[in-house]
Amino acid sequence: MKPVGRLLACAVALGFVLAGCGEQSAEEEPVDLQSLQLKVRALAVDTCHTRPRDQAPRKCEKYITQIANAARTVSTAGRINHEGLRDPGREMTRAVRDYNQGGCDNQRPKSVSACYRALETIAQAVKDVEAELEEIVQ
Protein backbone atom coordinates (compact mmCIF):
# COMPACT_ATOMS: atom_id res chain seq x y z
CA MET A 1 0.00 0.00 0.00
CA LYS A 2 1.31 3.45 -0.90
CA PRO A 3 2.04 5.92 1.93
CA VAL A 4 -0.94 8.11 0.97
CA GLY A 5 -3.20 5.06 0.98
CA ARG A 6 -1.95 4.00 4.42
CA LEU A 7 -2.49 7.49 5.74
CA LEU A 8 -6.04 7.55 4.38
CA ALA A 9 -6.76 4.08 5.80
CA CYS A 10 -5.46 5.14 9.22
CA ALA A 11 -7.52 8.32 9.13
CA VAL A 12 -10.68 6.37 8.27
CA ALA A 13 -9.97 3.82 11.02
CA LEU A 14 -9.34 6.61 13.53
CA GLY A 15 -12.61 8.22 12.47
CA PHE A 16 -14.51 5.01 13.21
CA VAL A 17 -12.86 4.65 16.61
CA LEU A 18 -13.66 8.25 17.55
CA ALA A 19 -17.21 7.92 16.27
CA GLY A 20 -17.69 4.90 18.53
CA CYS A 21 -16.46 6.88 21.52
CA GLY A 22 -19.15 9.47 21.03
CA GLU A 23 -22.05 7.04 20.92
CA GLN A 24 -22.58 6.78 24.66
CA SER A 25 -22.95 10.14 26.34
CA ALA A 26 -22.41 10.77 30.02
CA GLU A 27 -26.19 11.08 30.37
CA GLU A 28 -26.60 7.44 29.42
CA GLU A 29 -24.42 6.23 32.25
CA PRO A 30 -26.28 5.04 35.34
CA VAL A 31 -26.82 7.65 38.02
CA ASP A 32 -25.26 7.06 41.44
CA LEU A 33 -28.52 7.12 43.39
CA GLN A 34 -26.87 7.09 46.80
CA SER A 35 -24.90 10.23 45.95
CA LEU A 36 -28.03 11.82 44.53
CA GLN A 37 -29.89 10.96 47.71
CA LEU A 38 -27.21 12.63 49.83
CA LYS A 39 -27.28 15.74 47.65
CA VAL A 40 -31.08 15.96 47.83
CA ARG A 41 -31.01 15.54 51.60
CA ALA A 42 -28.49 18.38 51.86
CA LEU A 43 -30.67 20.61 49.67
CA ALA A 44 -33.72 19.77 51.79
CA VAL A 45 -32.24 21.42 54.87
CA ASP A 46 -31.45 24.71 53.12
CA THR A 47 -33.66 27.56 54.38
CA CYS A 48 -34.68 28.29 50.78
CA HIS A 49 -36.29 24.84 50.88
CA THR A 50 -37.60 24.79 54.44
CA ARG A 51 -38.78 28.41 54.67
CA PRO A 52 -38.88 29.90 51.17
CA ARG A 53 -41.08 32.85 52.16
CA ASP A 54 -38.85 33.86 55.06
CA GLN A 55 -36.15 35.41 52.88
CA ALA A 56 -35.77 37.51 49.80
CA PRO A 57 -35.89 35.22 46.73
CA ARG A 58 -32.59 36.67 45.47
CA LYS A 59 -30.84 35.15 48.49
CA CYS A 60 -31.67 31.70 47.10
CA GLU A 61 -29.55 32.09 43.97
CA LYS A 62 -26.89 29.57 45.10
CA TYR A 63 -29.60 27.11 46.15
CA ILE A 64 -31.22 27.45 42.73
CA THR A 65 -27.92 26.71 41.00
CA GLN A 66 -27.55 23.55 43.09
CA ILE A 67 -31.18 22.60 42.42
CA ALA A 68 -30.64 23.04 38.67
CA ASN A 69 -27.71 20.62 38.80
CA ALA A 70 -29.68 18.14 40.90
CA ALA A 71 -32.67 18.45 38.55
CA ARG A 72 -30.50 17.38 35.60
CA THR A 73 -29.35 14.32 37.52
CA VAL A 74 -32.88 13.49 38.68
CA SER A 75 -34.19 13.85 35.13
CA THR A 76 -31.42 11.61 33.79
CA ALA A 77 -32.21 8.93 36.38
CA GLY A 78 -35.90 9.20 35.50
CA ARG A 79 -35.19 8.87 31.81
CA ILE A 80 -32.77 5.95 32.14
CA ASN A 81 -34.46 3.59 34.56
CA HIS A 82 -36.33 5.21 37.45
CA GLU A 83 -39.60 6.46 36.00
CA GLY A 84 -40.81 7.79 39.35
CA LEU A 85 -38.16 10.51 39.19
CA ARG A 86 -39.26 11.88 35.81
CA ASP A 87 -42.05 14.18 36.96
CA PRO A 88 -40.22 15.64 39.97
CA GLY A 89 -37.18 16.23 37.76
CA ARG A 90 -39.33 18.07 35.24
CA GLU A 91 -41.01 20.11 37.99
CA MET A 92 -37.64 21.11 39.42
CA THR A 93 -36.37 22.11 35.99
CA ARG A 94 -39.52 24.10 35.19
CA ALA A 95 -39.47 25.91 38.53
CA VAL A 96 -35.78 26.79 38.15
CA ARG A 97 -36.59 28.23 34.73
CA ASP A 98 -39.48 30.22 36.24
CA TYR A 99 -37.20 31.55 38.98
CA ASN A 100 -34.54 32.59 36.47
CA GLN A 101 -36.94 34.07 33.93
CA GLY A 102 -38.72 35.97 36.69
CA GLY A 103 -35.52 37.74 37.64
CA CYS A 104 -35.84 36.31 41.13
CA ASP A 105 -32.10 36.65 41.66
CA ASN A 106 -32.38 40.44 41.33
CA GLN A 107 -33.18 43.10 43.87
CA ARG A 108 -36.48 43.78 42.07
CA PRO A 109 -37.89 40.65 40.46
CA LYS A 110 -40.81 40.78 38.03
CA SER A 111 -43.10 39.21 40.64
CA VAL A 112 -42.07 38.30 44.17
CA SER A 113 -45.09 36.01 44.50
CA ALA A 114 -44.03 34.15 41.33
CA CYS A 115 -40.58 33.74 42.86
CA TYR A 116 -42.08 32.28 46.00
CA ARG A 117 -44.26 29.93 43.91
CA ALA A 118 -41.14 28.73 42.08
CA LEU A 119 -39.35 28.08 45.39
CA GLU A 120 -42.39 26.26 46.78
CA THR A 121 -42.70 24.14 43.63
CA ILE A 122 -39.03 23.22 43.96
CA ALA A 123 -39.52 22.35 47.64
CA GLN A 124 -42.38 20.00 46.80
CA ALA A 125 -40.42 18.39 43.95
CA VAL A 126 -37.44 17.86 46.26
CA LYS A 127 -39.75 16.17 48.78
CA ASP A 128 -41.09 13.95 45.98
CA VAL A 129 -37.54 13.05 44.92
CA GLU A 130 -36.61 12.27 48.52
CA ALA A 131 -39.61 9.96 48.89
CA GLU A 132 -38.90 8.21 45.59
CA LEU A 133 -35.24 7.73 46.44
CA GLU A 134 -36.21 6.24 49.82
CA GLU A 135 -38.13 3.59 47.87
CA ILE A 136 -35.33 2.95 45.36
CA VAL A 137 -32.14 3.15 47.45
CA GLN A 138 -31.76 0.38 49.97
CSV table of N, CA and C in Angstrom, one decimal:
chain,number,residue,atom,x,y,z
A,1,MET,N,0.9,-1.2,0.0
A,1,MET,CA,0.0,0.0,0.0
A,1,MET,C,0.9,1.2,0.0
A,2,LYS,N,0.5,2.2,-0.8
A,2,LYS,CA,1.3,3.4,-0.9
A,2,LYS,C,1.1,4.3,0.4
A,3,PRO,N,2.1,5.1,0.7
A,3,PRO,CA,2.0,5.9,1.9
A,3,PRO,C,0.8,6.7,2.0
A,4,VAL,N,0.3,7.3,0.9
A,4,VAL,CA,-0.9,8.1,1.0
A,4,VAL,C,-2.1,7.2,1.3
A,5,GLY,N,-2.1,6.0,0.7
A,5,GLY,CA,-3.2,5.1,1.0
A,5,GLY,C,-3.2,4.6,2.4
A,6,ARG,N,-2.0,4.4,3.0
A,6,ARG,CA,-1.9,4.0,4.4
A,6,ARG,C,-2.5,5.1,5.3
A,7,LEU,N,-2.1,6.3,5.0
A,7,LEU,CA,-2.5,7.5,5.7
A,7,LEU,C,-4.0,7.6,5.7
A,8,LEU,N,-4.6,7.5,4.5
A,8,LEU,CA,-6.0,7.5,4.4
A,8,LEU,C,-6.7,6.4,5.2
A,9,ALA,N,-6.2,5.2,5.1
A,9,ALA,CA,-6.8,4.1,5.8
A,9,ALA,C,-6.7,4.3,7.3
A,10,CYS,N,-5.6,4.8,7.8
A,10,CYS,CA,-5.5,5.1,9.2
A,10,CYS,C,-6.4,6.2,9.6
A,11,ALA,N,-6.6,7.2,8.8
A,11,ALA,CA,-7.5,8.3,9.1
A,11,ALA,C,-8.9,7.8,9.2
A,12,VAL,N,-9.3,6.9,8.3
A,12,VAL,CA,-10.7,6.4,8.3
A,12,VAL,C,-10.9,5.5,9.5
A,13,ALA,N,-9.9,4.7,9.8
A,13,ALA,CA,-10.0,3.8,11.0
A,13,ALA,C,-10.1,4.7,12.3
A,14,LEU,N,-9.3,5.7,12.4
A,14,LEU,CA,-9.3,6.6,13.5
A,14,LEU,C,-10.7,7.3,13.6
A,15,GLY,N,-11.3,7.6,12.5
A,15,GLY,CA,-12.6,8.2,12.5
A,15,GLY,C,-13.7,7.3,13.0
A,16,PHE,N,-13.6,6.0,12.7
A,16,PHE,CA,-14.5,5.0,13.2
A,16,PHE,C,-14.3,4.8,14.7
A,17,VAL,N,-13.1,4.8,15.2
A,17,VAL,CA,-12.9,4.7,16.6
A,17,VAL,C,-13.4,5.9,17.4
A,18,LEU,N,-13.2,7.1,16.9
A,18,LEU,CA,-13.7,8.2,17.5
A,18,LEU,C,-15.2,8.3,17.5
A,19,ALA,N,-15.8,7.9,16.4
A,19,ALA,CA,-17.2,7.9,16.3
A,19,ALA,C,-17.8,7.0,17.3
A,20,GLY,N,-17.2,5.9,17.5
A,20,GLY,CA,-17.7,4.9,18.5
A,20,GLY,C,-17.6,5.5,19.9
A,21,CYS,N,-16.6,6.3,20.2
A,21,CYS,CA,-16.5,6.9,21.5
A,21,CYS,C,-17.6,7.9,21.8
A,22,GLY,N,-18.1,8.5,20.8
A,22,GLY,CA,-19.2,9.5,21.0
A,22,GLY,C,-20.5,8.9,21.1
A,23,GLU,N,-20.7,7.6,20.9
A,23,GLU,CA,-22.1,7.0,20.9
A,23,GLU,C,-22.7,7.1,22.3
A,24,GLN,N,-22.0,6.8,23.3
A,24,GLN,CA,-22.6,6.8,24.7
A,24,GLN,C,-22.2,8.1,25.4
A,25,SER,N,-23.2,8.9,25.6
A,25,SER,CA,-23.0,10.1,26.3
A,25,SER,C,-22.9,9.9,27.8
A,26,ALA,N,-22.4,10.9,28.6
A,26,ALA,CA,-22.4,10.8,30.0
A,26,ALA,C,-23.8,10.6,30.6
A,27,GLU,N,-24.8,11.2,29.9
A,27,GLU,CA,-26.2,11.1,30.4
A,27,GLU,C,-26.7,9.7,30.3
A,28,GLU,N,-26.1,8.8,29.5
A,28,GLU,CA,-26.6,7.4,29.4
A,28,GLU,C,-26.0,6.5,30.5
A,29,GLU,N,-25.0,7.0,31.2
A,29,GLU,CA,-24.4,6.2,32.3
A,29,GLU,C,-25.4,6.2,33.4
A,30,PRO,N,-25.4,5.1,34.2
A,30,PRO,CA,-26.3,5.0,35.3
A,30,PRO,C,-26.0,6.1,36.4
A,31,VAL,N,-27.0,6.6,37.0
A,31,VAL,CA,-26.8,7.6,38.0
A,31,VAL,C,-26.5,7.0,39.4
A,32,ASP,N,-25.6,7.5,40.1
A,32,ASP,CA,-25.3,7.1,41.4
A,32,ASP,C,-26.4,7.6,42.4
A,33,LEU,N,-27.3,6.7,42.6
A,33,LEU,CA,-28.5,7.1,43.4
A,33,LEU,C,-28.2,7.4,44.8
A,34,GLN,N,-27.2,6.8,45.4
A,34,GLN,CA,-26.9,7.1,46.8
A,34,GLN,C,-26.3,8.5,46.9
A,35,SER,N,-25.5,8.9,46.0
A,35,SER,CA,-24.9,10.2,46.0
A,35,SER,C,-26.0,11.3,45.7
A,36,LEU,N,-26.9,10.9,44.8
A,36,LEU,CA,-28.0,11.8,44.5
A,36,LEU,C,-28.9,12.0,45.8
A,37,GLN,N,-29.1,10.9,46.5
A,37,GLN,CA,-29.9,11.0,47.7
A,37,GLN,C,-29.2,11.9,48.8
A,38,LEU,N,-27.9,11.8,48.9
A,38,LEU,CA,-27.2,12.6,49.8
A,38,LEU,C,-27.3,14.1,49.4
A,39,LYS,N,-27.2,14.4,48.1
A,39,LYS,CA,-27.3,15.7,47.7
A,39,LYS,C,-28.7,16.3,47.9
A,40,VAL,N,-29.7,15.5,47.6
A,40,VAL,CA,-31.1,16.0,47.8
A,40,VAL,C,-31.4,16.2,49.3
A,41,ARG,N,-30.8,15.3,50.2
A,41,ARG,CA,-31.0,15.5,51.6
A,41,ARG,C,-30.4,16.8,52.1
A,42,ALA,N,-29.2,17.1,51.5
A,42,ALA,CA,-28.5,18.4,51.9
A,42,ALA,C,-29.3,19.6,51.4
A,43,LEU,N,-29.9,19.5,50.2
A,43,LEU,CA,-30.7,20.6,49.7
A,43,LEU,C,-32.0,20.8,50.5
A,44,ALA,N,-32.5,19.7,51.0
A,44,ALA,CA,-33.7,19.8,51.8
A,44,ALA,C,-33.6,20.5,53.1
A,45,VAL,N,-32.4,20.7,53.6
A,45,VAL,CA,-32.2,21.4,54.9
A,45,VAL,C,-31.9,22.9,54.7
A,46,ASP,N,-31.7,23.3,53.4
A,46,ASP,CA,-31.5,24.7,53.1
A,46,ASP,C,-32.7,25.5,53.5
A,47,THR,N,-32.5,26.7,54.0
A,47,THR,CA,-33.7,27.6,54.4
A,47,THR,C,-34.5,28.0,53.2
A,48,CYS,N,-33.9,28.0,52.0
A,48,CYS,CA,-34.7,28.3,50.8
A,48,CYS,C,-35.7,27.2,50.5
A,49,HIS,N,-35.4,26.0,51.0
A,49,HIS,CA,-36.3,24.8,50.9
A,49,HIS,C,-37.3,24.8,52.1
A,50,THR,N,-36.8,25.0,53.3
A,50,THR,CA,-37.6,24.8,54.4
A,50,THR,C,-38.5,26.0,54.7
A,51,ARG,N,-38.0,27.2,54.4
A,51,ARG,CA,-38.8,28.4,54.7
A,51,ARG,C,-38.6,29.4,53.5
A,52,PRO,N,-39.1,29.0,52.3
A,52,PRO,CA,-38.9,29.9,51.2
A,52,PRO,C,-39.4,31.3,51.3
A,53,ARG,N,-40.5,31.5,52.1
A,53,ARG,CA,-41.1,32.8,52.2
A,53,ARG,C,-40.4,33.7,53.3
A,54,ASP,N,-39.5,33.1,54.0
A,54,ASP,CA,-38.9,33.9,55.1
A,54,ASP,C,-37.6,34.7,54.6
A,55,GLN,N,-37.3,34.6,53.4
A,55,GLN,CA,-36.1,35.4,52.9
A,55,GLN,C,-36.4,36.0,51.5
A,56,ALA,N,-35.6,36.9,51.1
A,56,ALA,CA,-35.8,37.5,49.8
A,56,ALA,C,-35.4,36.4,48.8
A,57,PRO,N,-36.2,36.3,47.7
A,57,PRO,CA,-35.9,35.2,46.7
A,57,PRO,C,-34.5,35.3,46.2
A,58,ARG,N,-33.9,36.5,46.0
A,58,ARG,CA,-32.6,36.7,45.5
A,58,ARG,C,-31.5,36.0,46.3
A,59,LYS,N,-31.8,35.8,47.6
A,59,LYS,CA,-30.8,35.2,48.5
A,59,LYS,C,-30.8,33.6,48.3
A,60,CYS,N,-31.6,33.1,47.4
A,60,CYS,CA,-31.7,31.7,47.1
A,60,CYS,C,-31.0,31.4,45.8
A,61,GLU,N,-30.2,32.3,45.3
A,61,GLU,CA,-29.6,32.1,44.0
A,61,GLU,C,-28.6,30.9,44.0
A,62,LYS,N,-27.8,30.7,45.0
A,62,LYS,CA,-26.9,29.6,45.1
A,62,LYS,C,-27.7,28.3,45.2
A,63,TYR,N,-28.7,28.3,46.0
A,63,TYR,CA,-29.6,27.1,46.2
A,63,TYR,C,-30.2,26.7,44.8
A,64,ILE,N,-30.6,27.7,44.0
A,64,ILE,CA,-31.2,27.4,42.7
A,64,ILE,C,-30.2,26.8,41.8
A,65,THR,N,-29.0,27.3,41.8
A,65,THR,CA,-27.9,26.7,41.0
A,65,THR,C,-27.7,25.2,41.4
A,66,GLN,N,-27.7,24.9,42.7
A,66,GLN,CA,-27.6,23.6,43.1
A,66,GLN,C,-28.8,22.7,42.7
A,67,ILE,N,-29.9,23.3,42.8
A,67,ILE,CA,-31.2,22.6,42.4
A,67,ILE,C,-31.2,22.3,40.9
A,68,ALA,N,-30.7,23.2,40.1
A,68,ALA,CA,-30.6,23.0,38.7
A,68,ALA,C,-29.7,21.9,38.3
A,69,ASN,N,-28.6,21.8,39.0
A,69,ASN,CA,-27.7,20.6,38.8
A,69,ASN,C,-28.4,19.3,39.2
A,70,ALA,N,-29.0,19.3,40.4
A,70,ALA,CA,-29.7,18.1,40.9
A,70,ALA,C,-30.8,17.7,40.0
A,71,ALA,N,-31.5,18.7,39.4
A,71,ALA,CA,-32.7,18.5,38.6
A,71,ALA,C,-32.2,17.7,37.3
A,72,ARG,N,-31.0,18.1,36.8
A,72,ARG,CA,-30.5,17.4,35.6
A,72,ARG,C,-30.2,15.9,35.9
A,73,THR,N,-29.7,15.7,37.1
A,73,THR,CA,-29.3,14.3,37.5
A,73,THR,C,-30.6,13.5,37.8
A,74,VAL,N,-31.6,14.1,38.4
A,74,VAL,CA,-32.9,13.5,38.7
A,74,VAL,C,-33.6,13.1,37.3
A,75,SER,N,-33.6,14.1,36.4
A,75,SER,CA,-34.2,13.8,35.1
A,75,SER,C,-33.5,12.7,34.4
A,76,THR,N,-32.2,12.7,34.4
A,76,THR,CA,-31.4,11.6,33.8
A,76,THR,C,-31.8,10.3,34.4
A,77,ALA,N,-31.8,10.2,35.7
A,77,ALA,CA,-32.2,8.9,36.4
A,77,ALA,C,-33.6,8.5,36.0
A,78,GLY,N,-34.5,9.5,35.9
A,78,GLY,CA,-35.9,9.2,35.5
A,78,GLY,C,-36.0,8.7,34.1
A,79,ARG,N,-35.2,9.3,33.2
A,79,ARG,CA,-35.2,8.9,31.8
A,79,ARG,C,-34.6,7.5,31.6
A,80,ILE,N,-33.5,7.2,32.3
A,80,ILE,CA,-32.8,6.0,32.1
A,80,ILE,C,-33.5,4.8,32.7
A,81,ASN,N,-33.9,4.8,34.0
A,81,ASN,CA,-34.5,3.6,34.6
A,81,ASN,C,-35.3,3.8,35.8
A,82,HIS,N,-35.5,5.0,36.2
A,82,HIS,CA,-36.3,5.2,37.4
A,82,HIS,C,-37.5,6.2,37.1
A,83,GLU,N,-38.5,5.7,36.5
A,83,GLU,CA,-39.6,6.5,36.0
A,83,GLU,C,-40.2,7.4,37.0
A,84,GLY,N,-40.2,7.0,38.3
A,84,GLY,CA,-40.8,7.8,39.4
A,84,GLY,C,-40.1,9.1,39.6
A,85,LEU,N,-38.9,9.3,39.0
A,85,LEU,CA,-38.2,10.5,39.2
A,85,LEU,C,-38.4,11.5,38.0
A,86,ARG,N,-39.1,11.0,37.0
A,86,ARG,CA,-39.3,11.9,35.8
A,86,ARG,C,-40.0,13.2,36.1
A,87,ASP,N,-41.2,13.0,36.7
A,87,ASP,CA,-42.1,14.2,37.0
A,87,ASP,C,-41.4,15.2,37.9
A,88,PRO,N,-40.9,14.7,39.1
A,88,PRO,CA,-40.2,15.6,40.0
A,88,PRO,C,-39.0,16.3,39.3
A,89,GLY,N,-38.3,15.6,38.5
A,89,GLY,CA,-37.2,16.2,37.8
A,89,GLY,C,-37.7,17.3,36.8
A,90,ARG,N,-38.8,17.1,36.1
A,90,ARG,CA,-39.3,18.1,35.2
A,90,ARG,C,-39.8,19.3,36.0
A,91,GLU,N,-40.5,19.0,37.2
A,91,GLU,CA,-41.0,20.1,38.0
A,91,GLU,C,-39.9,21.0,38.5
A,92,MET,N,-38.8,20.4,38.9
A,92,MET,CA,-37.6,21.1,39.4
A,92,MET,C,-37.1,22.0,38.3
A,93,THR,N,-36.9,21.4,37.1
A,93,THR,CA,-36.4,22.1,36.0
A,93,THR,C,-37.3,23.3,35.6
A,94,ARG,N,-38.6,23.0,35.6
A,94,ARG,CA,-39.5,24.1,35.2
A,94,ARG,C,-39.5,25.2,36.2
A,95,ALA,N,-39.5,24.9,37.5
A,95,ALA,CA,-39.5,25.9,38.5
A,95,ALA,C,-38.2,26.7,38.5
A,96,VAL,N,-37.1,26.1,38.3
A,96,VAL,CA,-35.8,26.8,38.1
A,96,VAL,C,-35.9,27.8,37.0
A,97,ARG,N,-36.4,27.3,35.9
A,97,ARG,CA,-36.6,28.2,34.7
A,97,ARG,C,-37.5,29.4,35.1
A,98,ASP,N,-38.6,29.1,35.8
A,98,ASP,CA,-39.5,30.2,36.2
A,98,ASP,C,-38.8,31.2,37.2
A,99,TYR,N,-38.0,30.7,38.1
A,99,TYR,CA,-37.2,31.5,39.0
A,99,TYR,C,-36.3,32.4,38.2
A,100,ASN,N,-35.5,31.8,37.3
A,100,ASN,CA,-34.5,32.6,36.5
A,100,ASN,C,-35.2,33.6,35.5
A,101,GLN,N,-36.3,33.2,34.9
A,101,GLN,CA,-36.9,34.1,33.9
A,101,GLN,C,-37.7,35.2,34.7
A,102,GLY,N,-38.0,35.0,35.9
A,102,GLY,CA,-38.7,36.0,36.7
A,102,GLY,C,-37.8,37.0,37.3
A,103,GLY,N,-36.5,36.8,37.1
A,103,GLY,CA,-35.5,37.7,37.6
A,103,GLY,C,-35.5,37.7,39.1
A,104,CYS,N,-35.8,36.5,39.7
A,104,CYS,CA,-35.8,36.3,41.1
A,104,CYS,C,-34.5,36.5,41.8
A,105,ASP,N,-33.4,36.5,41.1
A,105,ASP,CA,-32.1,36.6,41.7
A,105,ASP,C,-31.7,38.1,41.7
A,106,ASN,N,-32.6,39.0,41.3
A,106,ASN,CA,-32.4,40.4,41.3
A,106,ASN,C,-33.0,41.1,42.5
A,107,GLN,N,-32.6,42.3,42.8
A,107,GLN,CA,-33.2,43.1,43.9
A,107,GLN,C,-34.7,43.3,43.7
A,108,ARG,N,-35.1,43.5,42.4
A,108,ARG,CA,-36.5,43.8,42.1
A,108,ARG,C,-36.9,42.8,41.0
A,109,PRO,N,-37.4,41.6,41.4
A,109,PRO,CA,-37.9,40.6,40.5
A,109,PRO,C,-39.2,41.1,39.8
A,110,LYS,N,-39.6,40.4,38.7
A,110,LYS,CA,-40.8,40.8,38.0
A,110,LYS,C,-42.0,40.6,39.0
A,111,SER,N,-42.0,39.5,39.7
A,111,SER,CA,-43.1,39.2,40.6
A,111,SER,C,-42.6,38.4,41.8
A,112,VAL,N,-42.6,39.0,43.0
A,112,VAL,CA,-42.1,38.3,44.2
A,112,VAL,C,-42.9,37.1,44.4
A,113,SER,N,-44.2,37.2,44.2
A,113,SER,CA,-45.1,36.0,44.5
A,113,SER,C,-44.8,34.9,43.5
A,114,ALA,N,-44.4,35.2,42.3
A,114,ALA,CA,-44.0,34.2,41.3
A,114,ALA,C,-42.7,33.5,41.8
A,115,CYS,N,-41.8,34.3,42.3
A,115,CYS,CA,-40.6,33.7,42.9
A,115,CYS,C,-40.8,32.8,44.0
A,116,TYR,N,-41.7,33.2,44.9
A,116,TYR,CA,-42.1,32.3,46.0
A,116,TYR,C,-42.8,31.0,45.5
A,117,ARG,N,-43.6,31.1,44.5
A,117,ARG,CA,-44.3,29.9,43.9
A,117,ARG,C,-43.2,29.0,43.3
A,118,ALA,N,-42.2,29.6,42.6
A,118,ALA,CA,-41.1,28.7,42.1
A,118,ALA,C,-40.4,28.0,43.2
A,119,LEU,N,-40.1,28.7,44.3
A,119,LEU,CA,-39.4,28.1,45.4
A,119,LEU,C,-40.2,27.0,46.0
A,120,GLU,N,-41.5,27.3,46.2
A,120,GLU,CA,-42.4,26.3,46.8
A,120,GLU,C,-42.6,25.0,45.9
A,121,THR,N,-42.6,25.3,44.6
A,121,THR,CA,-42.7,24.1,43.6
A,121,THR,C,-41.4,23.3,43.7
A,122,ILE,N,-40.3,24.0,43.8
A,122,ILE,CA,-39.0,23.2,44.0
A,122,ILE,C,-39.0,22.4,45.3
A,123,ALA,N,-39.5,23.0,46.3
A,123,ALA,CA,-39.5,22.3,47.6
A,123,ALA,C,-40.4,21.1,47.6
A,124,GLN,N,-41.5,21.2,46.9
A,124,GLN,CA,-42.4,20.0,46.8
A,124,GLN,C,-41.7,18.9,45.9
A,125,ALA,N,-41.1,19.4,44.8
A,125,ALA,CA,-40.4,18.4,43.9
A,125,ALA,C,-39.3,17.7,44.7
A,126,VAL,N,-38.5,18.5,45.5
A,126,VAL,CA,-37.4,17.9,46.3
A,126,VAL,C,-38.0,16.8,47.2
A,127,LYS,N,-39.1,17.1,47.9
A,127,LYS,CA,-39.8,16.2,48.8
A,127,LYS,C,-40.2,14.9,48.0
A,128,ASP,N,-40.7,15.1,46.8
A,128,ASP,CA,-41.1,14.0,46.0
A,128,ASP,C,-39.9,13.1,45.6
A,129,VAL,N,-38.8,13.8,45.3
A,129,VAL,CA,-37.5,13.0,44.9
A,129,VAL,C,-37.0,12.3,46.1
A,130,GLU,N,-37.0,12.9,47.3
A,130,GLU,CA,-36.6,12.3,48.5
A,130,GLU,C,-37.4,11.0,48.8
A,131,ALA,N,-38.7,11.1,48.6
A,131,ALA,CA,-39.6,10.0,48.9
A,131,ALA,C,-39.3,8.8,47.9
A,132,GLU,N,-39.2,9.2,46.6
A,132,GLU,CA,-38.9,8.2,45.6
A,132,GLU,C,-37.6,7.5,45.8
A,133,LEU,N,-36.6,8.3,46.2
A,133,LEU,CA,-35.2,7.7,46.4
A,133,LEU,C,-35.3,6.8,47.7
A,134,GLU,N,-36.1,7.1,48.7
A,134,GLU,CA,-36.2,6.2,49.8
A,134,GLU,C,-36.7,4.9,49.4
A,135,GLU,N,-37.6,4.9,48.4
A,135,GLU,CA,-38.1,3.6,47.9
A,135,GLU,C,-37.1,2.8,47.0
A,136,ILE,N,-36.3,3.6,46.3
A,136,ILE,CA,-35.3,2.9,45.4
A,136,ILE,C,-34.0,2.5,46.0
A,137,VAL,N,-33.4,3.4,46.8
A,137,VAL,CA,-32.1,3.1,47.4
A,137,VAL,C,-32.3,2.3,48.7
A,138,GLN,N,-31.7,1.2,48.8
A,138,GLN,CA,-31.8,0.4,50.0
A,138,GLN,C,-30.4,0.2,50.6
